[in-house]
Short mmCIF file of C-alpha atoms and ligand atoms in Angstrom, two decimals:
data_model
loop_
_atom_site.label_atom_id
_atom_site.label_comp_id
_atom_site.label_asym_id
_atom_site.label_seq_id
_atom_site.Cartn_x
_atom_site.Cartn_y
_atom_site.Cartn_z
CA MET A 1403 -18.46 -8.54 6.60
CA ASN A 1404 -22.07 -8.91 7.72
CA ILE A 1405 -24.92 -8.72 5.24
CA ALA A 1406 -28.64 -8.28 5.88
CA VAL A 1407 -31.21 -8.95 3.16
CA LEU A 1408 -34.63 -7.28 3.14
CA VAL A 1409 -37.36 -9.15 1.27
CA SER A 1410 -41.11 -9.19 0.64
CA GLY A 1411 -41.67 -12.09 -1.74
CA ARG A 1412 -40.38 -15.25 -3.36
CA GLY A 1413 -36.69 -14.46 -2.86
CA THR A 1414 -34.94 -15.78 -5.97
CA ASN A 1415 -32.35 -12.99 -5.81
CA LEU A 1416 -31.87 -13.79 -2.13
CA GLN A 1417 -31.34 -17.43 -3.13
CA ALA A 1418 -28.65 -16.46 -5.66
CA ILE A 1419 -26.82 -14.54 -2.95
CA ILE A 1420 -27.18 -17.35 -0.39
CA ASP A 1421 -25.75 -19.79 -2.96
CA ALA A 1422 -22.81 -17.48 -3.73
CA VAL A 1423 -22.03 -17.12 -0.01
CA GLU A 1424 -22.32 -20.87 0.60
CA SER A 1425 -19.99 -21.68 -2.29
CA GLY A 1426 -17.44 -19.16 -1.00
CA TYR A 1427 -17.73 -16.95 -4.10
CA ILE A 1428 -18.84 -14.08 -1.83
CA LYS A 1429 -16.74 -14.07 1.33
CA ALA A 1430 -19.25 -12.65 3.79
CA ASN A 1431 -21.83 -13.72 6.28
CA ILE A 1432 -25.60 -13.34 5.84
CA SER A 1433 -26.48 -12.30 9.39
CA VAL A 1434 -30.22 -11.93 9.00
CA VAL A 1435 -33.06 -11.78 6.49
CA ILE A 1436 -35.91 -9.43 7.34
CA SER A 1437 -39.30 -9.75 5.65
CA SER A 1438 -42.18 -7.30 5.43
CA GLN A 1439 -44.49 -10.21 4.53
CA LYS A 1440 -45.34 -12.93 7.01
CA ASP A 1441 -45.64 -15.80 4.54
CA ALA A 1442 -42.95 -14.80 2.07
CA LEU A 1443 -41.32 -17.76 0.36
CA ALA A 1444 -38.05 -15.94 1.01
CA ILE A 1445 -38.42 -16.69 4.75
CA GLN A 1446 -38.69 -20.40 4.06
CA ARG A 1447 -35.64 -20.34 1.76
CA THR A 1448 -33.65 -18.52 4.45
CA ARG A 1449 -34.48 -20.96 7.23
CA GLU A 1450 -33.71 -23.95 4.99
CA HIS A 1451 -30.15 -22.64 4.89
CA GLY A 1452 -29.91 -22.20 8.66
CA ILE A 1453 -30.00 -18.41 8.40
CA GLU A 1454 -32.10 -16.34 10.79
CA ALA A 1455 -35.26 -14.83 9.29
CA ILE A 1456 -37.39 -12.22 11.02
CA PHE A 1457 -40.82 -10.89 10.05
CA ILE A 1458 -41.50 -7.28 11.04
CA ASP A 1459 -45.11 -6.36 10.37
CA PRO A 1460 -45.54 -2.97 8.68
CA GLN A 1461 -49.23 -2.93 9.59
CA ASP A 1462 -48.29 -2.37 13.23
CA PHE A 1463 -46.83 0.95 12.19
CA TRP A 1464 -49.01 2.01 9.30
CA LYS A 1465 -52.48 1.79 10.77
CA ASP A 1466 -52.17 5.42 11.70
CA LYS A 1467 -52.66 7.07 8.29
CA GLU A 1468 -52.29 10.62 9.57
CA HIS A 1469 -48.73 10.08 10.75
CA LYS A 1470 -47.54 7.92 7.87
CA GLU A 1471 -44.07 9.45 7.57
CA GLU A 1472 -43.37 9.16 11.29
CA LYS A 1473 -44.67 5.60 11.23
CA ARG A 1474 -42.39 4.73 8.33
CA VAL A 1475 -39.38 5.96 10.30
CA GLU A 1476 -40.59 4.01 13.33
CA TYR A 1477 -40.81 0.87 11.20
CA ASP A 1478 -37.35 1.45 9.76
CA LYS A 1479 -35.94 2.02 13.25
CA LYS A 1480 -37.14 -1.44 14.21
CA ILE A 1481 -35.23 -2.86 11.25
CA ILE A 1482 -32.17 -0.76 12.06
CA ALA A 1483 -32.18 -2.07 15.64
CA GLU A 1484 -31.90 -5.61 14.23
CA LEU A 1485 -29.09 -4.52 11.88
CA GLU A 1486 -27.16 -2.84 14.69
CA LYS A 1487 -27.44 -5.89 16.93
CA ARG A 1488 -25.61 -7.84 14.24
CA ASN A 1489 -23.12 -5.16 13.10
CA VAL A 1490 -24.46 -5.23 9.56
CA ASP A 1491 -22.18 -3.59 6.96
CA LEU A 1492 -24.32 -4.03 3.85
CA VAL A 1493 -28.10 -4.04 3.37
CA ILE A 1494 -29.43 -5.79 0.27
CA LEU A 1495 -32.96 -5.15 -0.95
CA ALA A 1496 -34.13 -8.22 -2.84
CA GLY A 1497 -37.70 -7.78 -3.97
CA TYR A 1498 -38.36 -5.56 -0.92
CA MET A 1499 -41.50 -3.69 -1.82
CA LEU A 1500 -41.49 -0.85 0.75
CA MET A 1501 -39.78 2.50 0.31
CA LEU A 1502 -37.08 3.16 2.88
CA SER A 1503 -37.34 6.36 4.89
CA PRO A 1504 -34.74 9.11 4.30
CA TYR A 1505 -33.64 8.38 7.89
CA PHE A 1506 -32.70 4.80 6.99
CA VAL A 1507 -31.06 5.80 3.69
CA GLU A 1508 -28.93 8.47 5.37
CA LYS A 1509 -27.84 6.14 8.15
CA TYR A 1510 -26.65 3.49 5.70
CA LYS A 1511 -25.52 5.82 2.91
CA ASN A 1512 -23.90 3.88 0.05
CA LYS A 1513 -24.39 0.70 2.06
CA ILE A 1514 -27.83 -0.25 0.72
CA MET A 1515 -28.23 -1.93 -2.66
CA ASN A 1516 -31.33 -2.59 -4.72
CA ILE A 1517 -32.05 -4.53 -7.90
CA HIS A 1518 -34.51 -3.37 -10.50
CA PRO A 1519 -35.75 -5.31 -13.55
CA ALA A 1520 -35.06 -2.58 -16.15
CA LEU A 1521 -32.26 -0.37 -17.39
CA LEU A 1522 -32.72 2.59 -15.05
CA PRO A 1523 -33.60 5.41 -15.37
CA SER A 1524 -36.09 3.77 -17.76
CA PHE A 1525 -39.15 2.11 -16.27
CA PRO A 1526 -38.81 2.71 -12.51
CA GLY A 1527 -41.50 1.59 -10.06
CA VAL A 1528 -43.73 -1.46 -10.34
CA ASN A 1529 -44.23 -3.70 -13.41
CA ALA A 1530 -40.99 -2.60 -15.07
CA GLN A 1531 -41.11 -5.53 -17.48
CA LYS A 1532 -44.67 -4.65 -18.60
CA GLN A 1533 -43.66 -1.01 -18.96
CA ALA A 1534 -40.82 -2.09 -21.28
CA LEU A 1535 -43.14 -4.28 -23.40
CA ASP A 1536 -45.79 -1.56 -23.60
CA HIS A 1537 -43.20 0.99 -24.69
CA GLY A 1538 -41.93 -1.32 -27.42
CA VAL A 1539 -38.24 -1.17 -26.54
CA LYS A 1540 -35.99 -3.70 -28.28
CA TYR A 1541 -33.68 -4.02 -25.28
CA THR A 1542 -34.29 -3.79 -21.59
CA GLY A 1543 -32.30 -5.29 -18.72
CA ALA A 1544 -31.49 -5.15 -15.04
CA THR A 1545 -29.82 -2.62 -12.77
CA VAL A 1546 -28.13 -2.91 -9.39
CA HIS A 1547 -27.81 0.46 -7.68
CA PHE A 1548 -27.16 2.05 -4.34
CA VAL A 1549 -30.31 3.33 -2.69
CA ASP A 1550 -30.99 6.99 -2.14
CA SER A 1551 -34.19 8.63 -0.94
CA LYS A 1552 -35.87 8.58 -4.38
CA MET A 1553 -37.35 5.39 -5.78
CA ASP A 1554 -35.10 3.35 -8.12
CA HIS A 1555 -32.76 6.32 -8.40
CA GLY A 1556 -29.39 6.00 -6.62
CA PRO A 1557 -25.90 5.58 -8.17
CA ILE A 1558 -25.74 2.66 -10.61
CA ILE A 1559 -23.32 -0.17 -9.82
CA ILE A 1560 -23.91 -2.72 -12.62
CA GLN A 1561 -26.36 -3.01 -15.51
CA ASP A 1562 -26.84 -5.71 -18.11
CA ILE A 1563 -29.01 -5.80 -21.18
CA VAL A 1564 -31.70 -8.26 -22.25
CA PRO A 1565 -33.25 -8.35 -25.74
CA VAL A 1566 -37.03 -8.10 -26.12
CA TYR A 1567 -38.44 -10.54 -28.69
CA ASP A 1568 -41.58 -10.06 -30.79
CA ASP A 1569 -43.34 -12.99 -29.13
CA ASP A 1570 -42.36 -12.05 -25.56
CA THR A 1571 -45.02 -12.00 -22.86
CA GLU A 1572 -44.54 -10.33 -19.52
CA GLU A 1573 -43.67 -13.75 -18.13
CA THR A 1574 -41.08 -14.78 -20.72
CA LEU A 1575 -39.39 -11.38 -20.58
CA SER A 1576 -39.42 -11.35 -16.76
CA ASN A 1577 -37.79 -14.78 -16.67
CA ARG A 1578 -35.04 -13.73 -19.08
CA ILE A 1579 -34.38 -10.58 -17.02
CA LEU A 1580 -34.41 -12.56 -13.77
CA GLU A 1581 -31.53 -14.77 -14.95
CA LYS A 1582 -29.47 -11.61 -15.51
CA GLU A 1583 -30.56 -10.18 -12.15
CA HIS A 1584 -29.17 -13.16 -10.29
CA LYS A 1585 -25.79 -12.79 -12.01
CA ILE A 1586 -25.32 -9.05 -11.64
CA TYR A 1587 -26.58 -8.94 -8.04
CA VAL A 1588 -24.03 -11.54 -7.01
CA GLU A 1589 -21.29 -9.62 -8.85
CA ALA A 1590 -22.26 -6.30 -7.24
CA VAL A 1591 -22.31 -7.78 -3.73
CA LYS A 1592 -18.95 -9.48 -4.32
CA LEU A 1593 -17.42 -6.17 -5.46
CA PHE A 1594 -18.76 -4.38 -2.38
CA VAL A 1595 -17.51 -7.10 -0.03
CA GLU A 1596 -14.05 -6.91 -1.64
CA GLY A 1597 -13.97 -3.12 -1.19
CA LYS A 1598 -13.87 -2.50 -4.93
CA LEU A 1599 -16.70 0.05 -5.25
CA ARG A 1600 -16.06 3.76 -4.99
CA VAL A 1601 -18.98 6.18 -5.22
CA GLU A 1602 -18.19 9.58 -6.76
CA GLY A 1603 -21.41 11.58 -7.01
CA ARG A 1604 -23.72 9.58 -9.25
CA ARG A 1605 -20.91 7.47 -10.64
CA VAL A 1606 -19.74 4.23 -9.11
CA LYS A 1607 -16.17 3.32 -10.06
CA ILE A 1608 -15.10 -0.31 -9.98
CA LEU A 1609 -11.53 -0.63 -8.71
CA LYS A 1610 -9.24 -3.30 -10.23
C1 GAR B 631 -37.17 -8.94 -8.97
O1 GAR B 631 -37.49 -9.03 -10.33
C2 GAR B 631 -36.67 -7.55 -8.63
O2 GAR B 631 -35.89 -6.98 -9.63
C3 GAR B 631 -37.97 -6.81 -8.45
O3 GAR B 631 -38.78 -7.70 -7.74
C4 GAR B 631 -38.43 -9.03 -8.11
C5 GAR B 631 -38.19 -9.83 -6.85
O4 GAR B 631 -37.97 -11.19 -7.16
N1 GAR B 631 -37.78 -5.57 -7.75
C6 GAR B 631 -38.35 -4.42 -8.09
O5 GAR B 631 -39.14 -4.32 -9.00
C7 GAR B 631 -37.94 -3.22 -7.25
N2 GAR B 631 -38.36 -1.99 -7.85
P1 GAR B 631 -37.33 -12.16 -6.10
O6 GAR B 631 -38.13 -12.00 -4.81
O7 GAR B 631 -37.52 -13.52 -6.72
O8 GAR B 631 -35.88 -11.78 -5.93
#
């Protein structure tokens, strides 16, 4: 099975997946990592492991404000061309900060995963950890889900909870959530690779 990972930033979730593949825990191949940011730390991590990393510049496509939707599809088609060249079976979003076009989502239906640092449907979008602190919840967590055309919305694969402490800052809470993210993302990818996920509407069943 061939995996592609889409990134925009530091890539700690990517690193967790690379480590799980290298140790043989996930029996798949990371074919390519594609970044929307030229200097993303994730690119450096990828190359250190001898994996191909490509930067595709969204600015090339988004300068034209009037045709934003068409440009988004054009950008995604460039990514898809790279995926098709490598027969990619699973697309993993790991801190990828662009919305995918409905075209992309439809083409890879139930084959794109995302991780979010909250218990969805609570606190979607940016700064999920700050949203949780500001709301005063006692527990938050992390969610791995399949991607549909709405943000942070598709069928949920795995969630895990994280307590919020009185003295938590955005940083301490984010770090505690991140540890959980790394674990559940690896588990979700492993389940997919082993053919153990079945999507029924919004529900994802885990086969024994
Ligand atoms: C992670 O916390 C991930 O959950 C979040 O971005 C961070 C990326 O970190 N994603 C989202 O908020 C998506 N809505 P990483 O680059 O170290 O994996």
